[in-house]
XYZ file of C-alpha atoms in Angstrom:
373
model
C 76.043 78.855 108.219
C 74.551 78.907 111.780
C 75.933 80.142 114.524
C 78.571 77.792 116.413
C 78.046 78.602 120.459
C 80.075 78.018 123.338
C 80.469 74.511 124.229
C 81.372 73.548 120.383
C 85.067 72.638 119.105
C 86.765 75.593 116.861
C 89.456 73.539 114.800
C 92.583 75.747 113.726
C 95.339 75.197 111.515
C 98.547 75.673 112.607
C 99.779 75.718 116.133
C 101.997 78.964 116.589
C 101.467 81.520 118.216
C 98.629 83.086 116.012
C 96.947 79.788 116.666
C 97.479 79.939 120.354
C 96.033 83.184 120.944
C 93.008 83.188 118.976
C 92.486 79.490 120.929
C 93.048 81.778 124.333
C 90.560 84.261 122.851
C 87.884 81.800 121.893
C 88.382 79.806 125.126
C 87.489 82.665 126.841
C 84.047 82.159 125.228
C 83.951 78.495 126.100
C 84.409 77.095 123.056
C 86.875 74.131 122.551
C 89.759 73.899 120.731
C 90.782 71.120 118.315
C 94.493 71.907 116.678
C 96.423 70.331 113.725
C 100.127 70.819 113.869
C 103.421 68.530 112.948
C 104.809 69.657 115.923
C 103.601 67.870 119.020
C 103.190 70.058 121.754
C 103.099 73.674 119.787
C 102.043 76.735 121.431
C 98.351 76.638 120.621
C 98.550 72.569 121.379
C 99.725 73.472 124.670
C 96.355 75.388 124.949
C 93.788 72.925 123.166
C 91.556 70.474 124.117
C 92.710 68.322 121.126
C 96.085 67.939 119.440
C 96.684 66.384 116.091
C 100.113 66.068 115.113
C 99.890 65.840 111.466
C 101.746 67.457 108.409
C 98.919 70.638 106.919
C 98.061 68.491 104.060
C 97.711 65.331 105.300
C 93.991 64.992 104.383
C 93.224 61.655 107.125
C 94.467 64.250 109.743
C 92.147 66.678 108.219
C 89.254 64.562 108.111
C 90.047 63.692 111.784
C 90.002 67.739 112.384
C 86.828 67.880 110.642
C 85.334 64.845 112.909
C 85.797 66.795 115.800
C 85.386 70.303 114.765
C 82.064 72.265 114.022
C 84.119 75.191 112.680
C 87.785 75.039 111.311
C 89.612 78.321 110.651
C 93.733 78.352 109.825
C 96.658 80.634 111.293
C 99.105 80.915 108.703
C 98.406 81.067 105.106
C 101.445 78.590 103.633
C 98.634 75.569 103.660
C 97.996 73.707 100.825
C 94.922 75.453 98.781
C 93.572 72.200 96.999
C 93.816 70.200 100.795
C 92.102 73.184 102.051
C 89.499 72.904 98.801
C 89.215 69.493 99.861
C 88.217 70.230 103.883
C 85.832 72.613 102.826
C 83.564 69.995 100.827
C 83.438 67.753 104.452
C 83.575 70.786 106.779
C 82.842 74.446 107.952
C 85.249 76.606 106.674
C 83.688 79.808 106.725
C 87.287 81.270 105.150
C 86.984 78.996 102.035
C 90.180 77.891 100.178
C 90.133 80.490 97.238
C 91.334 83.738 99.599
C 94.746 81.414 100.695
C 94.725 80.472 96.643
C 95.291 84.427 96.238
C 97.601 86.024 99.023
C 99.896 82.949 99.047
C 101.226 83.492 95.357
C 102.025 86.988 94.710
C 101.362 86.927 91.472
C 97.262 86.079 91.752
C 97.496 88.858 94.883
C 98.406 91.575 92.472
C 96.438 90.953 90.120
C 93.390 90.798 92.329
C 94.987 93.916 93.808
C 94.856 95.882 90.489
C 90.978 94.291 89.240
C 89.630 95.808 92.774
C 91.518 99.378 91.685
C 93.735 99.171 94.559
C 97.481 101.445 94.207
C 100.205 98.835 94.144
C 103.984 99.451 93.120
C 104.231 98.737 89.221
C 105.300 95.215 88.653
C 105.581 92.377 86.338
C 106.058 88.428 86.403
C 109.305 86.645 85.536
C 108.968 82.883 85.359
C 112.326 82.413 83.841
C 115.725 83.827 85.001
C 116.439 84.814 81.285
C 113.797 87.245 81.441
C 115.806 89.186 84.616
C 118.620 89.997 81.792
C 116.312 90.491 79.408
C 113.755 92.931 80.696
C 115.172 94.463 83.703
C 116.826 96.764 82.272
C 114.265 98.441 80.637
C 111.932 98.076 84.101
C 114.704 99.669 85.608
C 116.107 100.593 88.885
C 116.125 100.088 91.713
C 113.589 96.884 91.899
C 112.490 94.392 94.208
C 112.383 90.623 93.279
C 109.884 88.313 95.124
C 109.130 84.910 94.809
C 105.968 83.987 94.010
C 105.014 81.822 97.007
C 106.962 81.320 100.171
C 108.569 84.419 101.494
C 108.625 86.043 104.267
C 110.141 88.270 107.078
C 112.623 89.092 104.131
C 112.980 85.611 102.852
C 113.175 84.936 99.313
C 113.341 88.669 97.870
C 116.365 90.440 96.341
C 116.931 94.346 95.684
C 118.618 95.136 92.222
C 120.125 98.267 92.383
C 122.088 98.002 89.287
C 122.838 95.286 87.086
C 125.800 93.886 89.368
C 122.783 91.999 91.477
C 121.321 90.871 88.513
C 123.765 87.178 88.732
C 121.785 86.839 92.520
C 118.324 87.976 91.079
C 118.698 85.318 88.296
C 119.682 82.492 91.003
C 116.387 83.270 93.505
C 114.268 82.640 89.977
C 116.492 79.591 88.895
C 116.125 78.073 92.755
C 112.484 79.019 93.685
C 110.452 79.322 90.331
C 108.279 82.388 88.998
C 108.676 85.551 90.890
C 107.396 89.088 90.682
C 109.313 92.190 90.251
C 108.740 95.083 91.954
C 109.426 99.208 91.160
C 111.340 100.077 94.456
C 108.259 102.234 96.591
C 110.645 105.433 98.126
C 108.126 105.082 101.533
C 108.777 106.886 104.581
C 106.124 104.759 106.465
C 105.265 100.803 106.643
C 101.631 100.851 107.734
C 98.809 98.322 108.103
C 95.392 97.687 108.773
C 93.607 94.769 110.368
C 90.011 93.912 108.515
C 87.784 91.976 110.028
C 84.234 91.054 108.151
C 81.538 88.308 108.955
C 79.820 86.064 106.757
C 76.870 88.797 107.187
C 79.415 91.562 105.637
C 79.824 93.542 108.613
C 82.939 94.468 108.641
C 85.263 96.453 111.509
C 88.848 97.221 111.227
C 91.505 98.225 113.932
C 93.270 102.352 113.439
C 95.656 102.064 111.318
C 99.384 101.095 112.535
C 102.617 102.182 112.335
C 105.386 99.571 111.441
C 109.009 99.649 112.150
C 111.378 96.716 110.485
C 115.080 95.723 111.962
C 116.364 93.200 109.024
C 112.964 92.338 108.022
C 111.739 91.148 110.711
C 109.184 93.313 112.505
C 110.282 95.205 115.376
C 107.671 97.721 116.643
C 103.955 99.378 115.970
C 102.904 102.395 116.975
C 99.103 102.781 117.278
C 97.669 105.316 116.197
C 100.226 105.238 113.223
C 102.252 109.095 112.709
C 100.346 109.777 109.903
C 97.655 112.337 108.832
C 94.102 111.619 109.049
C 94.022 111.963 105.331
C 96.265 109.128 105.061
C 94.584 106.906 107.691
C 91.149 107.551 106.107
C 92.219 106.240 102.923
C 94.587 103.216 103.983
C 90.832 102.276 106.251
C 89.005 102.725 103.086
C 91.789 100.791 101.031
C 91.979 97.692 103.736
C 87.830 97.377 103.032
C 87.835 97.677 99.779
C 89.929 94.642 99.571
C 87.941 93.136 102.027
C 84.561 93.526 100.043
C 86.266 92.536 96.699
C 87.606 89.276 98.648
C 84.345 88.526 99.958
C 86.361 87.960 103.285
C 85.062 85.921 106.292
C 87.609 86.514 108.862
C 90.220 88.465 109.353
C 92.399 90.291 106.669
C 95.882 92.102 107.138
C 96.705 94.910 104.300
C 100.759 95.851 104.605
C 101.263 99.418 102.842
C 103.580 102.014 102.020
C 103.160 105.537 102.300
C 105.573 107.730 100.650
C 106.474 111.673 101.247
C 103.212 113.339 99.583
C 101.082 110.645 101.195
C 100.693 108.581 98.294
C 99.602 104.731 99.500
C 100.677 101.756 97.747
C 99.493 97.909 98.890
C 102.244 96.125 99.305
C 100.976 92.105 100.726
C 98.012 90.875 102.505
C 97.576 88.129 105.173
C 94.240 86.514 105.731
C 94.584 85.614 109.368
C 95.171 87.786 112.420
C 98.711 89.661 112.087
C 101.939 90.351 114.114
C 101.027 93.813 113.720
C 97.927 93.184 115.053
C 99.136 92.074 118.483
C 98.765 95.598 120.314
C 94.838 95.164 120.357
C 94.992 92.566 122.995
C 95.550 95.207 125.818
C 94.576 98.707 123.767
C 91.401 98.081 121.693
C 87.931 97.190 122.862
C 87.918 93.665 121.240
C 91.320 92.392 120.074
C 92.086 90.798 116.827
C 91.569 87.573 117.681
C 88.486 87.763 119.509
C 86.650 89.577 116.533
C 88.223 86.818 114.526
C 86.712 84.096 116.220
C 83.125 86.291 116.403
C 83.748 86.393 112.725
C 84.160 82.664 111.724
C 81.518 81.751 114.283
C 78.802 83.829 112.361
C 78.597 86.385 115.317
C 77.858 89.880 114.947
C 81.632 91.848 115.637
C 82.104 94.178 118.368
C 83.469 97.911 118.388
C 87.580 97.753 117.451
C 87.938 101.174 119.285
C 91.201 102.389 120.450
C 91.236 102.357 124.499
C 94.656 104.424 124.576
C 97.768 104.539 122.270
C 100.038 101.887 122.552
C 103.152 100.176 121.419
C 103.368 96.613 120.767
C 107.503 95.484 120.283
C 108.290 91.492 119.449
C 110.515 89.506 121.437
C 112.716 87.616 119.467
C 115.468 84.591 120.915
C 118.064 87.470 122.144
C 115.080 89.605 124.043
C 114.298 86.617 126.218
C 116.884 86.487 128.757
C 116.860 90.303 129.037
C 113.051 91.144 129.385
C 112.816 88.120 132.134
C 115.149 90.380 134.148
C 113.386 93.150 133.723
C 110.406 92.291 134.756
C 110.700 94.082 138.168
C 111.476 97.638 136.378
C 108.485 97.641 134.126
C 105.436 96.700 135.897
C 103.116 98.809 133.270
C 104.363 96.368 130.224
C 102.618 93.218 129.339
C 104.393 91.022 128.691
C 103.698 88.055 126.450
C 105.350 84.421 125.780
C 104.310 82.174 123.400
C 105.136 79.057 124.814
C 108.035 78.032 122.147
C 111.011 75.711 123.609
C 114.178 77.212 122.139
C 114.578 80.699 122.009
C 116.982 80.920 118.839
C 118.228 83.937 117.229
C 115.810 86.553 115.337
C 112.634 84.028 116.085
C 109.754 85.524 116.997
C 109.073 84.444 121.092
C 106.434 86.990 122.519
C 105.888 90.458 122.538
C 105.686 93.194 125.133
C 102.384 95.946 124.953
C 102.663 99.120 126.759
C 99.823 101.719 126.624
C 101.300 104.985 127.213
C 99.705 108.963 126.857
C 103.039 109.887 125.490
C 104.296 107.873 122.363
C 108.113 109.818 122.079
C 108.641 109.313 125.637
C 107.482 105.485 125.774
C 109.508 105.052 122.398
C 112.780 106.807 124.356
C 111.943 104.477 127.415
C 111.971 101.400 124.980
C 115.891 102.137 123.630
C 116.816 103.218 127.042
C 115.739 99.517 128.352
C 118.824 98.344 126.553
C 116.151 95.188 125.629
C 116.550 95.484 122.078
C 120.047 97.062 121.838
């Protein structure tokens, strides 16, 4: 693949707000944007030069996205892999189709996990909800069942503590197909890593950050992540590995646990940039999304290093109304929007980076904003 240079069309699947900043980022550049959404008027439409308004697998919108793109890269990875298959025989799609074939069925993703000798939680596959009174029992407790495709933010998992959640374990398989079981990981940390890798191999990856939940959804990261360099070493080491043994062209995010004696166990991959991911904007040399579009354009990447510690927090529907009037007490926070019309309850809106020399104190500031009470 050659190199695509400012003045071409980048076309992107998906038009959230992953899609809207990496358009921002590559704009920057002066490249154009082409987007393919079913939403007229998304965030990252709002922000291209072109707007299809198309379901993902609609394969005349494709070809139209291929007509007017010389590169197409994709935000989220719930597209359809054989559509994607498809593109890639008329197109550039430096990210391929077999990579979103992997991390969007767990199943495939932890079994690529285990071939490239990567720590994941022990786990097997139930495609039938007779097998969840049959063998859970002797997988034991507690457990984690995930579907197979389609989850997220918490969506379409159930913990079985004992056999009284077996009856709603049993209904998740029944209503959404094969799903994986998972030992229960006792972590004391969520932590990630953001890959990114060229189709030369070079590869860079933002320090390691620290991730903090409220009902699944994510709330906060904390960069550099509380952990020991021991720990960071290896989850950097970890996030390549799977990297290399993906043959990724892009960008790659690696979820883990860490539990008490710093043991580290891969818990889900994304292979686009990631929420937790967001911080780099302001606090890293080149953010996430710019080294993602160097990446799929065939450029060499730039240094990821950390300018000063940071932490990124979301805005979801209920932050909206109370960060806009609190704009005047925080000038140091950025503060970003992503453009969406309704700001409903628990969806994700913008987030807010703050750099900071002193993480407890900045954390203490955050609670006493009353923003995310």
């Amino acid at each position: 693949m050659s190199k695509v240079l400012p003045g071409q069309t980048i076309g992107i699947i998906g038009g959230g707000q992953l899609g809207r900043m990496m358009a921002l980022a590559a704009k920057e550049a002066g490249f154009k944007i082409a987007v393919l959404d079913p939403t007229k008027n998304s965030p990252c439409g709002q922000v291209a030069d072109i707007e299809i308004t198309a379901a993902f697998d609609d394969r005349d919108a494709l070809k139209r996205l291929a007509e007017v793109s010389d590169v197409i890269t994709y935000e989220f990875e719930n597209i359809d892999a054989d559509a994607l298959k498809w593109l890639s025989t008329i197109a550039v799609v430096p990210q391929g189709s077999e990579i979103i074939r992997i991390t969007q069925d767990r199943r495939y993703e932890k079994q690529m996990l285990e071939a490239a000798g990567v720590p994941v939680a022990r786990y097997e596959i139930f495609e039938h909800e007779h097998e969840i009174y049959d063998n859970i029992k002797t997988f034991g407790f507690p457990a984690v069942l995930k579907t197979a495709t389609g989850g997220y933010d918490g969506k379409g998992q159930v913990k079985i503590n004992s056999a009284a959640d077996l009856t709603e374990a049993a209904e998740l398989v029944q209503k959404n197909g094969p799903c994986v079981v998972e030992a229960f990981i006792d972590f004391t940390k969520e932590i990630s890593v953001i890959v990114h890798r060229n189709q030369n191999g070079q590869t860079t990856t933002l320090p390691v950050g620290e991730n903090i939940h409220v009902n699944h959804i994510l709330h906060k990261t904390i960069v550099p992540a509380r952990i020991s360099d021991s720990v960071s070493r290896q989850a950097l080491e970890l996030a390549v590995k799977i990297a290399d043994k993906l043959e990724l062209v892009g960008t790659l995010a690696v979820e883990m646990f860490v539990t008490a004696d710093d043991k580290i166990f891969v818990n889900e991959l994304a292979p686009r940039p990631h929420n937790s991911g967001h911080f780099s904007i302001e606090a890293s040399l080149t953010s996430q999304f710019h080294q993602h579009i160097r990446a799929i354009a065939n450029w060499p990447l730039k240094s990821t290093e950390l300018l000063k510690p940071v932490i990124m927090v979301n805005l979801l529907g209920q932050h909206i109304e109370p960060i806009l009037h609190a704009i005047d007490q925080y000038p140091d926070w950025s503060i970003h929007l992503y453009g969406k019309s309704e700001p409903k309850h628990d969806r994700k809106m913008g987030h807010v980076t703050i750099l900071t020399n002193n993480i407890e104190q900045t954390l203490n500031e955050i609670d006493e904003s009353q923003i995310w009470k």
